[in-house]
XYZ file of N, CA, C and O in Angstrom:
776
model
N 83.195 15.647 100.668
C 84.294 16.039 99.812
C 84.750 14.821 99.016
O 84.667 13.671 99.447
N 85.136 15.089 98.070
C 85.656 14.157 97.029
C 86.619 13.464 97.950
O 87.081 13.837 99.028
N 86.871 11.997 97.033
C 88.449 11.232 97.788
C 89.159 11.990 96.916
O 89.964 12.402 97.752
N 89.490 12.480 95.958
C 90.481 12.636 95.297
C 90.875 14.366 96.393
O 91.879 14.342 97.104
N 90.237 15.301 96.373
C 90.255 16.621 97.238
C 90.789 15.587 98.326
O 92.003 15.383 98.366
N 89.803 14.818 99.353
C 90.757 14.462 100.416
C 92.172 14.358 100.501
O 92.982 14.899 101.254
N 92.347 13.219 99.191
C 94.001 12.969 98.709
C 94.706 14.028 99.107
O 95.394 13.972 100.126
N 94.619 15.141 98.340
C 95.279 16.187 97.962
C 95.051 16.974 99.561
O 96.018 17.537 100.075
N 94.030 16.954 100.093
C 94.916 17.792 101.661
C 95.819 16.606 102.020
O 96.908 16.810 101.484
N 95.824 15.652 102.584
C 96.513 14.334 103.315
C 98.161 15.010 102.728
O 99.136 15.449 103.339
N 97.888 14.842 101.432
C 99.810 14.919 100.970
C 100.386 16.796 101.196
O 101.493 17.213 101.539
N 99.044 17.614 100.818
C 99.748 18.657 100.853
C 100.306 19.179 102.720
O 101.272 19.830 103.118
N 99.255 18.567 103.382
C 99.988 18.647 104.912
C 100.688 17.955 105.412
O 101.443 18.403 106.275
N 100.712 16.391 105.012
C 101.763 15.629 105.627
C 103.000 15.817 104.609
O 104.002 15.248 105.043
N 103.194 16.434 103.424
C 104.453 16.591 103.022
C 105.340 18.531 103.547
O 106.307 19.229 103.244
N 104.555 18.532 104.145
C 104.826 19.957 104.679
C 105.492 20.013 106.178
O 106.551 20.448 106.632
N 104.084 19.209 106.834
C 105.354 18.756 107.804
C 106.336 17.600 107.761
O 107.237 17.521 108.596
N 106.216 16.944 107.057
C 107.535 15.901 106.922
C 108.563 16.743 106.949
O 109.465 16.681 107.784
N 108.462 17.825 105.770
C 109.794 18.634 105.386
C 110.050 19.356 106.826
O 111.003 18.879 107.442
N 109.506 20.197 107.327
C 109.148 20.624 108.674
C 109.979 19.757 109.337
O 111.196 19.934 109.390
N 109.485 18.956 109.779
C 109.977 18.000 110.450
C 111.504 17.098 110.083
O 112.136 16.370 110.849
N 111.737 17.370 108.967
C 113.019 16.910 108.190
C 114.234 18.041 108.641
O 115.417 17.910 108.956
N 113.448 19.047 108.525
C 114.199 20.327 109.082
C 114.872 20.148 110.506
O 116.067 20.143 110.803
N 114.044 20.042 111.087
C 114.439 19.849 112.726
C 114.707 18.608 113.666
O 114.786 18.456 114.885
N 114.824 17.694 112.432
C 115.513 16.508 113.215
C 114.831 15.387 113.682
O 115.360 14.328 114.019
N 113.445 15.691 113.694
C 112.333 15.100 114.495
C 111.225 14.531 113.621
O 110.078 14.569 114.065
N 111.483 13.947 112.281
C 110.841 13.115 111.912
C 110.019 11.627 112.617
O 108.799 11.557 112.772
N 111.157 10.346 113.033
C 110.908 9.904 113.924
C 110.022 10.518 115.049
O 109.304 9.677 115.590
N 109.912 11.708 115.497
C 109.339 11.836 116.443
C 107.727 12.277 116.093
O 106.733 11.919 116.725
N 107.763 12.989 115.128
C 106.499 13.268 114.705
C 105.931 12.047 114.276
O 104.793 11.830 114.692
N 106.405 11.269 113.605
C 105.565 9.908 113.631
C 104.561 9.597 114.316
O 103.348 9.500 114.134
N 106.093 9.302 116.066
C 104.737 8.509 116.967
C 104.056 9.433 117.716
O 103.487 8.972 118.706
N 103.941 10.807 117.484
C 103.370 11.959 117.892
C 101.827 11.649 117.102
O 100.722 11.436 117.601
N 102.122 11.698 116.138
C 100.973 11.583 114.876
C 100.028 10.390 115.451
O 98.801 10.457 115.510
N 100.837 9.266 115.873
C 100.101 8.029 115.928
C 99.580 7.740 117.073
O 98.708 6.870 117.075
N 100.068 8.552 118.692
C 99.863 9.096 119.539
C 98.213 9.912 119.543
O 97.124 9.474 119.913
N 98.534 11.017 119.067
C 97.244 11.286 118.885
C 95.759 10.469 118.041
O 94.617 10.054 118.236
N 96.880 10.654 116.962
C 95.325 9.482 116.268
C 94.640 8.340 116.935
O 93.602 7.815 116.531
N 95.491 7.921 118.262
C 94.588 6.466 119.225
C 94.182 7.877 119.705
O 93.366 8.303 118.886
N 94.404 8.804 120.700
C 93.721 9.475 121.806
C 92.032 10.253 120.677
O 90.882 10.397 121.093
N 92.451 10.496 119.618
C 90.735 10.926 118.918
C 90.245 9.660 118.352
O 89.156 9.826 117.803
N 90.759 8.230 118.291
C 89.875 7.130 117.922
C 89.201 6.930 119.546
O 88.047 6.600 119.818
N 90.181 7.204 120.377
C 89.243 6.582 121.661
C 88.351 7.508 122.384
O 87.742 7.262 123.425
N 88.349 8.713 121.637
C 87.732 9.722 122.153
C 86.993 10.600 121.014
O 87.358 11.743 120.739
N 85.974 9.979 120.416
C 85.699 10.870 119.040
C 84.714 11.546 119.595
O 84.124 12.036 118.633
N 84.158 11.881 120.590
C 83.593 12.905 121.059
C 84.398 14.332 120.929
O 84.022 15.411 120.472
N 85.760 13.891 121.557
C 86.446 15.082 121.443
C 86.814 15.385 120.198
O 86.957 16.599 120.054
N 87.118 14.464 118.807
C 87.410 15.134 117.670
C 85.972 15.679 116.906
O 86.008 16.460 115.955
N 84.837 15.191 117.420
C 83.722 15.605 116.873
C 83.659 17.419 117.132
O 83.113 18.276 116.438
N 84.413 17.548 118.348
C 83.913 18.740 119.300
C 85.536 19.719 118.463
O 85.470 20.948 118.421
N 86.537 19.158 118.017
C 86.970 19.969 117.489
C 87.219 20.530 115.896
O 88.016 21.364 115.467
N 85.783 19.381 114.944
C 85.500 19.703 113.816
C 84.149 20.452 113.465
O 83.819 20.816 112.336
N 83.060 20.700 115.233
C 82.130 21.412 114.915
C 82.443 22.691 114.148
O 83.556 23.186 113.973
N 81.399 23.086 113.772
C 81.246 24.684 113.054
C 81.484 25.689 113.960
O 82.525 26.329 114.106
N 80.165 25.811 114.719
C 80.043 26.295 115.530
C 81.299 27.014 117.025
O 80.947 27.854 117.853
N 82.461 26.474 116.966
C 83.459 26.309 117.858
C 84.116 27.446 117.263
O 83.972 27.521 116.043
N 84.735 28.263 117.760
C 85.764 29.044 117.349
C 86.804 28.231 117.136
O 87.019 27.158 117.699
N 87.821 29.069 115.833
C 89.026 27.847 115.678
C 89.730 28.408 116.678
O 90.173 27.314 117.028
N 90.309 29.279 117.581
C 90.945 30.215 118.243
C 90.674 28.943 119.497
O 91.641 28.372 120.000
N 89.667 28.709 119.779
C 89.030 27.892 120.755
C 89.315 26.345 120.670
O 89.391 25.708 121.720
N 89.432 25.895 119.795
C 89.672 24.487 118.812
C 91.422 24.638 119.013
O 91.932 23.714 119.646
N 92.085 25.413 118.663
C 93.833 25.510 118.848
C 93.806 25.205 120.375
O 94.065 24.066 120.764
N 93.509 26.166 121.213
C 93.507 26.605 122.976
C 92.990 24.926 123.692
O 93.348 24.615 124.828
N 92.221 24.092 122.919
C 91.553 22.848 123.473
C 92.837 22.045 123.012
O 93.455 21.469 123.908
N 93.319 21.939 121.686
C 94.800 21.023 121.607
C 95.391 20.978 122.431
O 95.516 20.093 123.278
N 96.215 22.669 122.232
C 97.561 22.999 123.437
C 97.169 22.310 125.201
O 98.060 22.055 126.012
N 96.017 22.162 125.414
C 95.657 21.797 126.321
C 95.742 20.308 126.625
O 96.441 19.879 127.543
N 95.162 19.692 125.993
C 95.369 18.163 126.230
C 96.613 17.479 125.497
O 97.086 16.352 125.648
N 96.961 18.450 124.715
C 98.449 17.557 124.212
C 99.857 18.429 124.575
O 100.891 17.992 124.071
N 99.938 19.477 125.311
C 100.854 19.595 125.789
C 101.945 19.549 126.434
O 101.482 19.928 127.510
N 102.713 19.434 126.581
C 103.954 18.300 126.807
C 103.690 16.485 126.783
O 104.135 15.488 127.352
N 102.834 16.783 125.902
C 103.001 15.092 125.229
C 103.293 14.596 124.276
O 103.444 13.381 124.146
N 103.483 15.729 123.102
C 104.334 15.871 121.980
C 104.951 16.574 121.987
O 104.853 17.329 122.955
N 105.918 16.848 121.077
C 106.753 18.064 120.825
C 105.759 19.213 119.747
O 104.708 19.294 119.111
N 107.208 20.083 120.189
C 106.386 21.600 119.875
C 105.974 21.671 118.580
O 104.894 22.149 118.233
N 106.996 21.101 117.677
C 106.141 20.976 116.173
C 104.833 20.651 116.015
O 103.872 21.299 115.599
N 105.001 19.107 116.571
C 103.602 18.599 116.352
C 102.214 19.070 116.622
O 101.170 18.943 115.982
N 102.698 20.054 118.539
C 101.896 20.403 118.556
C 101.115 21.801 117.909
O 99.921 22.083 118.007
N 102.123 22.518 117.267
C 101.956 23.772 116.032
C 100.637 23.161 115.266
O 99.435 23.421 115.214
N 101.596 22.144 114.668
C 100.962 21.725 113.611
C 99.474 21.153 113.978
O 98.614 21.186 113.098
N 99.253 20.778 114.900
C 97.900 20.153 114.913
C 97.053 21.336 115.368
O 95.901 21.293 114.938
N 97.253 22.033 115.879
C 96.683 23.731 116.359
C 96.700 24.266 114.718
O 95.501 24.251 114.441
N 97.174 24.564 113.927
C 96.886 24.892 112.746
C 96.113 24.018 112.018
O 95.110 24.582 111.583
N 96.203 22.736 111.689
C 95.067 21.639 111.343
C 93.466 22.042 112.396
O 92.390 22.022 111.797
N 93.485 22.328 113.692
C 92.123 22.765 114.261
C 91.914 23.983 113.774
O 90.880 23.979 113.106
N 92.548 25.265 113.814
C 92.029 26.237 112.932
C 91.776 26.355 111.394
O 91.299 27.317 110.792
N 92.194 25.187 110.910
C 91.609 25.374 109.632
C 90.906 24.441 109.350
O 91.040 23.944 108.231
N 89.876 23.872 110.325
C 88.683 23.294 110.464
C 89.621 21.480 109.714
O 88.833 20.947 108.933
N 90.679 20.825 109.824
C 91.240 19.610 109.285
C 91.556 18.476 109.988
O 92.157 17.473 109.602
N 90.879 18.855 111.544
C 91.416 17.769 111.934
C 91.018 16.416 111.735
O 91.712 15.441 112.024
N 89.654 16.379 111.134
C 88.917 14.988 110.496
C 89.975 14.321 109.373
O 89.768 13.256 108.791
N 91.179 15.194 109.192
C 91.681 14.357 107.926
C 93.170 13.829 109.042
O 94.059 13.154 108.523
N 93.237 14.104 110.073
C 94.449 13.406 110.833
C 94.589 12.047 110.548
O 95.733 11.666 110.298
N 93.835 11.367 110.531
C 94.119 10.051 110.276
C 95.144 9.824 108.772
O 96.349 9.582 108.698
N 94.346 9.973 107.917
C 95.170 10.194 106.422
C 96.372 11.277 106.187
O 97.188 11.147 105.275
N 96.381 12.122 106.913
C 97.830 12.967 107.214
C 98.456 12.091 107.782
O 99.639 12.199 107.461
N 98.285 11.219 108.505
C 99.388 10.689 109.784
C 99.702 9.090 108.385
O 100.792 8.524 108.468
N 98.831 8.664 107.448
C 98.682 7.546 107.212
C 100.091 8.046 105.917
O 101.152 7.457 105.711
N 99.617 9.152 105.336
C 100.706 9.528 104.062
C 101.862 10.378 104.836
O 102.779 10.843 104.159
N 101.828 10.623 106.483
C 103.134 11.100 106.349
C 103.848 9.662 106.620
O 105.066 9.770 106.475
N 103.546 8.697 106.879
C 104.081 7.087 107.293
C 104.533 6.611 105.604
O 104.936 5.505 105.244
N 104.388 7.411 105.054
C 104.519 6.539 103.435
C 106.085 7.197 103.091
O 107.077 6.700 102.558
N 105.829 8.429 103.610
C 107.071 9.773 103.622
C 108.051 8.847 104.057
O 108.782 8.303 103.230
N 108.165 8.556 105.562
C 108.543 7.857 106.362
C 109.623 7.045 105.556
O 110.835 7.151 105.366
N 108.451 6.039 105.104
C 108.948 4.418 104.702
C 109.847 4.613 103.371
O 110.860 3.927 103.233
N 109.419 5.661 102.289
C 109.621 5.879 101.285
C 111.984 6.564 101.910
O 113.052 6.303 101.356
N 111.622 7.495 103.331
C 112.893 7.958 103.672
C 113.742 6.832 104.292
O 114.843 6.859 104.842
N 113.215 6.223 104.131
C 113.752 4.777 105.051
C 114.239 3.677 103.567
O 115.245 2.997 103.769
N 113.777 3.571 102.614
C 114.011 2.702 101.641
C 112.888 1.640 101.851
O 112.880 0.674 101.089
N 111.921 1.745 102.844
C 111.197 0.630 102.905
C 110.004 0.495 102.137
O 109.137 1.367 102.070
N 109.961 -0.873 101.420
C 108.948 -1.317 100.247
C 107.505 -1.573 101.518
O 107.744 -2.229 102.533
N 106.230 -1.037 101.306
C 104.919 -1.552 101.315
C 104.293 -2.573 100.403
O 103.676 -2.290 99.377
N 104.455 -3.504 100.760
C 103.750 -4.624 99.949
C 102.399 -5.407 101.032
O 102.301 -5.463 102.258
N 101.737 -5.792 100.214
C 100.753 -6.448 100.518
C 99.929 -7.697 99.877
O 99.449 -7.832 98.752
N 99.942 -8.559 101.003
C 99.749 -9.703 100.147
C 98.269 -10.282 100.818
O 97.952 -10.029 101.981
N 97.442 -11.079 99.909
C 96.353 -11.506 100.635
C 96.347 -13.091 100.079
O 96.873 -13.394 99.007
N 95.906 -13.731 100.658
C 95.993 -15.223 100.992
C 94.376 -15.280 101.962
O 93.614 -14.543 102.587
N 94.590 -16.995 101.456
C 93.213 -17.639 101.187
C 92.614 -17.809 102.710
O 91.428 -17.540 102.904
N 93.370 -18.216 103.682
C 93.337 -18.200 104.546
C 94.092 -17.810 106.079
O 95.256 -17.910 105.694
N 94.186 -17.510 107.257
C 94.654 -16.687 108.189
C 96.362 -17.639 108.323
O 96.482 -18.852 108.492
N 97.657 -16.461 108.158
C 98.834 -17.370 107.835
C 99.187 -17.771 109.290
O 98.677 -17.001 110.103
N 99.794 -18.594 109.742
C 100.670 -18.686 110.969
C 101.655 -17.774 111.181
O 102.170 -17.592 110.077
N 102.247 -17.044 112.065
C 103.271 -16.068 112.265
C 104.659 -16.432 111.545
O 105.382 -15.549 111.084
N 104.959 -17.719 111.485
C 105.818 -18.176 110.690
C 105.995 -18.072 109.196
O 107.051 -17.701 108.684
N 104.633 -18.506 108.337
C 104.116 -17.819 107.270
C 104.863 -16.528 106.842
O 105.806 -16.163 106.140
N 103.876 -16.037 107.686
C 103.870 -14.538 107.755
C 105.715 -14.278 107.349
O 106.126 -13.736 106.323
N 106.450 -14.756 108.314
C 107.952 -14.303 108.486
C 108.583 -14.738 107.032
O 109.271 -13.987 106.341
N 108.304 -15.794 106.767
C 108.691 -17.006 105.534
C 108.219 -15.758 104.166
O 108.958 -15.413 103.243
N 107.485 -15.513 104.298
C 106.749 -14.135 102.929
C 107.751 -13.088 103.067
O 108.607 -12.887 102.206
N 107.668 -12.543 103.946
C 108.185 -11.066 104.384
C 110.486 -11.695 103.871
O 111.519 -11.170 103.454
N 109.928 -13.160 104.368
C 111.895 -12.832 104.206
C 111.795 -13.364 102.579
O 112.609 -12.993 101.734
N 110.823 -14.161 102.325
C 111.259 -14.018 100.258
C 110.737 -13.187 100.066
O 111.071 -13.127 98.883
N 109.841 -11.989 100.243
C 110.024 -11.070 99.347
C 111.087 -10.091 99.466
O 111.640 -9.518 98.527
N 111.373 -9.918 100.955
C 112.960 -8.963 101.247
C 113.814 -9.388 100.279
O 114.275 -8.598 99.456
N 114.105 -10.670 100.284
C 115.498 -10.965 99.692
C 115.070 -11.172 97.819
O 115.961 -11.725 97.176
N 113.928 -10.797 97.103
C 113.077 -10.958 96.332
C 113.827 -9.570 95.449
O 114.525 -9.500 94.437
N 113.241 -8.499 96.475
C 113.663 -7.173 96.365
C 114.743 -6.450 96.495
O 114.814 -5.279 96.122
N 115.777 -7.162 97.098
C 116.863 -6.656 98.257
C 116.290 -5.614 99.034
O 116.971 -4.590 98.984
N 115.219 -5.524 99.770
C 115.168 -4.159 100.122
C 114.344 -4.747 101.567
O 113.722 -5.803 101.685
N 114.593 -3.616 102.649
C 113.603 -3.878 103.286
C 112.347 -3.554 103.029
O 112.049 -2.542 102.394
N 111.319 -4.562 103.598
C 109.633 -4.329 103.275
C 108.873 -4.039 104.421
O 109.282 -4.069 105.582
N 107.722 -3.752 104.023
C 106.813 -3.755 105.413
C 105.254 -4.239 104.922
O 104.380 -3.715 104.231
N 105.347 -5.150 105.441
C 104.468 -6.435 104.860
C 102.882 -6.046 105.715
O 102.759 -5.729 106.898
N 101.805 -6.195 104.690
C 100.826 -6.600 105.413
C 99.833 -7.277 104.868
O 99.567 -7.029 103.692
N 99.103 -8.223 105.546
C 98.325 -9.230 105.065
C 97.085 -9.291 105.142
O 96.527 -9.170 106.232
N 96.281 -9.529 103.793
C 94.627 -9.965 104.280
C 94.412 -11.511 104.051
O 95.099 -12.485 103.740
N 93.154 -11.241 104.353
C 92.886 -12.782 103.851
C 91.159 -12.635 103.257
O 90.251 -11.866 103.572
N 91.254 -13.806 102.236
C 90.346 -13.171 101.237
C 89.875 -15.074 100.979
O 90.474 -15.751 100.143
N 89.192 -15.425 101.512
C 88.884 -16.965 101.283
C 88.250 -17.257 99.611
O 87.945 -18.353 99.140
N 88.187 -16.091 99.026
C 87.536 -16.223 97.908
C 88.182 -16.406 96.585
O 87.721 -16.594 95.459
N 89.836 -16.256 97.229
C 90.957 -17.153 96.229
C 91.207 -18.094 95.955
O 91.833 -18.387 94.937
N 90.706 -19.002 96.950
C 90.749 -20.116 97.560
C 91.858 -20.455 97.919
O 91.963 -21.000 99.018
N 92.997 -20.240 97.120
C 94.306 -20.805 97.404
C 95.570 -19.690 96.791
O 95.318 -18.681 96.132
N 96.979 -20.162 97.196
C 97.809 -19.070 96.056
C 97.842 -17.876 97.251
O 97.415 -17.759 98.399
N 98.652 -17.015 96.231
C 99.358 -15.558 97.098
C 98.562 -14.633 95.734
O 98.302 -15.122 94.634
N 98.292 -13.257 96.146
C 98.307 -12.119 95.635
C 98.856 -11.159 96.460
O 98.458 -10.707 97.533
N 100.399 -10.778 95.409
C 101.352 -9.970 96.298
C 101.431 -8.328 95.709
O 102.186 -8.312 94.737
N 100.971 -7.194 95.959
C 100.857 -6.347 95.061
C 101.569 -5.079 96.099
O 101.513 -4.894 97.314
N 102.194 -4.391 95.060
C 102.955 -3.235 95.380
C 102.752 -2.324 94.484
O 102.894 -2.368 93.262
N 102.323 -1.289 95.347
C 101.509 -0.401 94.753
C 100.896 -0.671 93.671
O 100.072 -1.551 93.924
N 100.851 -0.249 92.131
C 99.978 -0.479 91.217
C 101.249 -1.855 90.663
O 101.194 -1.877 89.433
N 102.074 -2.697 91.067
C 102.182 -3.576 90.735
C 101.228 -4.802 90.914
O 100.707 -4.708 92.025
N 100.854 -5.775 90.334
C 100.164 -7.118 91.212
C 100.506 -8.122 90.673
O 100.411 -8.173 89.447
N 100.992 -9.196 91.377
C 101.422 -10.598 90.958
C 100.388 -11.150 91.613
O 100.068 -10.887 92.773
N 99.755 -12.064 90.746
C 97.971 -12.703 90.908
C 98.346 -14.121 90.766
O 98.113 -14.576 89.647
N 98.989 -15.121 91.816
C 99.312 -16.286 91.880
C 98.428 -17.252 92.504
O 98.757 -18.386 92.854
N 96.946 -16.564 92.652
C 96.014 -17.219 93.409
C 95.388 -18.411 92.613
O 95.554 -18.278 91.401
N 94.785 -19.416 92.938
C 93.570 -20.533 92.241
C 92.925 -20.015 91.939
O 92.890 -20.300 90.742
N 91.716 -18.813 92.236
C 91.185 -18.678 91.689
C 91.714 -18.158 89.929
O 91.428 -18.966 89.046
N 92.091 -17.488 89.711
C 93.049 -16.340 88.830
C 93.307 -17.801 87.778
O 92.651 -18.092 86.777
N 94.522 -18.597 88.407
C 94.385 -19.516 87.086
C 93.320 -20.419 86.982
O 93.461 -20.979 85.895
N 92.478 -20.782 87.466
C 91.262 -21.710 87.270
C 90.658 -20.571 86.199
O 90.206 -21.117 85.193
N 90.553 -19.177 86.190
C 89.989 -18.421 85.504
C 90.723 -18.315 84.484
O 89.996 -18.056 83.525
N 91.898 -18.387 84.155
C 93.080 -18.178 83.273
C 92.630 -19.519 82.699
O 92.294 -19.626 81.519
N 92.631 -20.286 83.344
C 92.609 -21.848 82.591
C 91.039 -21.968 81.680
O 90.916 -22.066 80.459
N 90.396 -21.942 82.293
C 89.077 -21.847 81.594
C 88.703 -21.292 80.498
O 87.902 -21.745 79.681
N 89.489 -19.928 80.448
C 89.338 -18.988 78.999
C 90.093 -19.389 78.093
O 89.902 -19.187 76.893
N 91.161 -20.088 78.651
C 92.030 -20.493 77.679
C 91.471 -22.016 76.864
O 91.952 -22.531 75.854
N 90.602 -22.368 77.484
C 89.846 -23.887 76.991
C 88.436 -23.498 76.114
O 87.985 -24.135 75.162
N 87.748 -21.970 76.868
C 87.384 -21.881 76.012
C 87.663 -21.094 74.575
O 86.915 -21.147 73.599
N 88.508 -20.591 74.637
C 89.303 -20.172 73.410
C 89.339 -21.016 72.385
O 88.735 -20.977 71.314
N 90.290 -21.975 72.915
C 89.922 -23.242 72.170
C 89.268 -24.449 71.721
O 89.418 -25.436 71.001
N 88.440 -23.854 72.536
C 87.296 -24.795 71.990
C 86.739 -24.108 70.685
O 86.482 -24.682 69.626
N 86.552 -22.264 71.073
C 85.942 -21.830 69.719
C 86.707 -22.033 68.676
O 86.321 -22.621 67.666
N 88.040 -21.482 68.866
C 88.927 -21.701 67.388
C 88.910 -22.890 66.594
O 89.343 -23.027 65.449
N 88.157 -24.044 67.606
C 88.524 -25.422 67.345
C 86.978 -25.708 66.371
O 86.985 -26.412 65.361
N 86.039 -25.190 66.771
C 84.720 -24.732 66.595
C 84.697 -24.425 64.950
O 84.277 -25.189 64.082
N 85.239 -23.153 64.776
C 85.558 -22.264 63.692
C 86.296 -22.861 62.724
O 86.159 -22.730 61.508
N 87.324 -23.722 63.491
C 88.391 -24.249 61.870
C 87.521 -25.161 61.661
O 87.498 -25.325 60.441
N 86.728 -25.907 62.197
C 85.786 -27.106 61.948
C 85.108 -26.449 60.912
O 85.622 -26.609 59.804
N 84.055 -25.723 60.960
C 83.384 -24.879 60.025
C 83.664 -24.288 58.490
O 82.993 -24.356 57.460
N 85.135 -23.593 58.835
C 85.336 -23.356 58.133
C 86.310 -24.381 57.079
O 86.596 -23.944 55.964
N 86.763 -25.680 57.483
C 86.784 -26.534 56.715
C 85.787 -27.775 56.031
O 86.156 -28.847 55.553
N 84.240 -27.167 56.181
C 83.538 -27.854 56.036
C 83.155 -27.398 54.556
O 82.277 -27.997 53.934
């Protein structure tokens, strides 16, 4: 299936139950319900293999949920994931659970930013980023970091389709075009005052 089709189940079920779940109080709870399950089918993908076969009745696929997750989430969650097995979706739990966390952060006021740096930060780092960009933003954030040695140096801090590109590499590349720019223009007026 397309990513873009994927997209579009991820938001149309995790904004369904968000609201769902907005309804009854239990946002917070569906969260770590969501995130709950998603370790028990990463550590067990036999069993999510066995509840995205074909072959399985979905009737059979619901009856195997209620079973192993019963009274270990609440009743929403567990609705909801019994309807995700009958309609053959549970391969997209991960990305439901990933965009209802955006729901989440977005109901919370909290900024996702992400920054990647040249090399692995110290936890201190780490804290030192997260509190200038909080106080950057006024807002709370929820920071996460790669590391990309191929910047060599510098921050790239990007939020959502924003990006601030403060890395070495970026201006060594910035710098270069700009020399050769001028070198041609410098090239050209030569010429053309000849």
């Amino acid at each position: 299936m397309a990513r873009s089709a994927r997209h579009i189940i991820h938001e149309i079920y995790s904004d369904v139950m968000f609201e769902l779940a907005e309804d009854a109080g239990l946002v917070e709870q569906v969260m770590d319900d969501l995130g709950a399950v998603a370790e028990v089918m990463k550590d067990e993908p036999d069993f999510l293999t066995l509840l995205t076969l074909g072959h399985v009745k979905e009737d059979e696929k619901a009856q195997m949920i209620r079973r192993v997750f019963k009274g270990r989430v609440n009743d929403l969650t567990l609705d909801f994931l019994c309807v995700l097995a009958k309609r053959n979706r549970m391969n997209f739990l991960h990305g439901i659970g990933d965009r209802y966390q955006v729901l989440l952060d977005e109901r919370k006021n909290m900024h996702r930013i992400e920054v990647t740096l040249a090399k692995e930060p110290t936890g201190e780092q780490v804290e030192k980023i997260r509190m200038d960009i909080k106080e950057a933003l006024n807002a709370e954030i929820k920071l996460s970091v790669n590391v990309d040695p191929g910047i060599i140096g510098g921050i790239i801090i990007q939020k959502g389709d924003l990006v601030v590109d403060n890395s070495v590499r970026t201006i060594l590349s910035r710098t270069v075009e700009a020399i050769m720019a001028r070198s041609k223009e410098k090239i050209t007026n030569q010429r053309v005052d000849k």
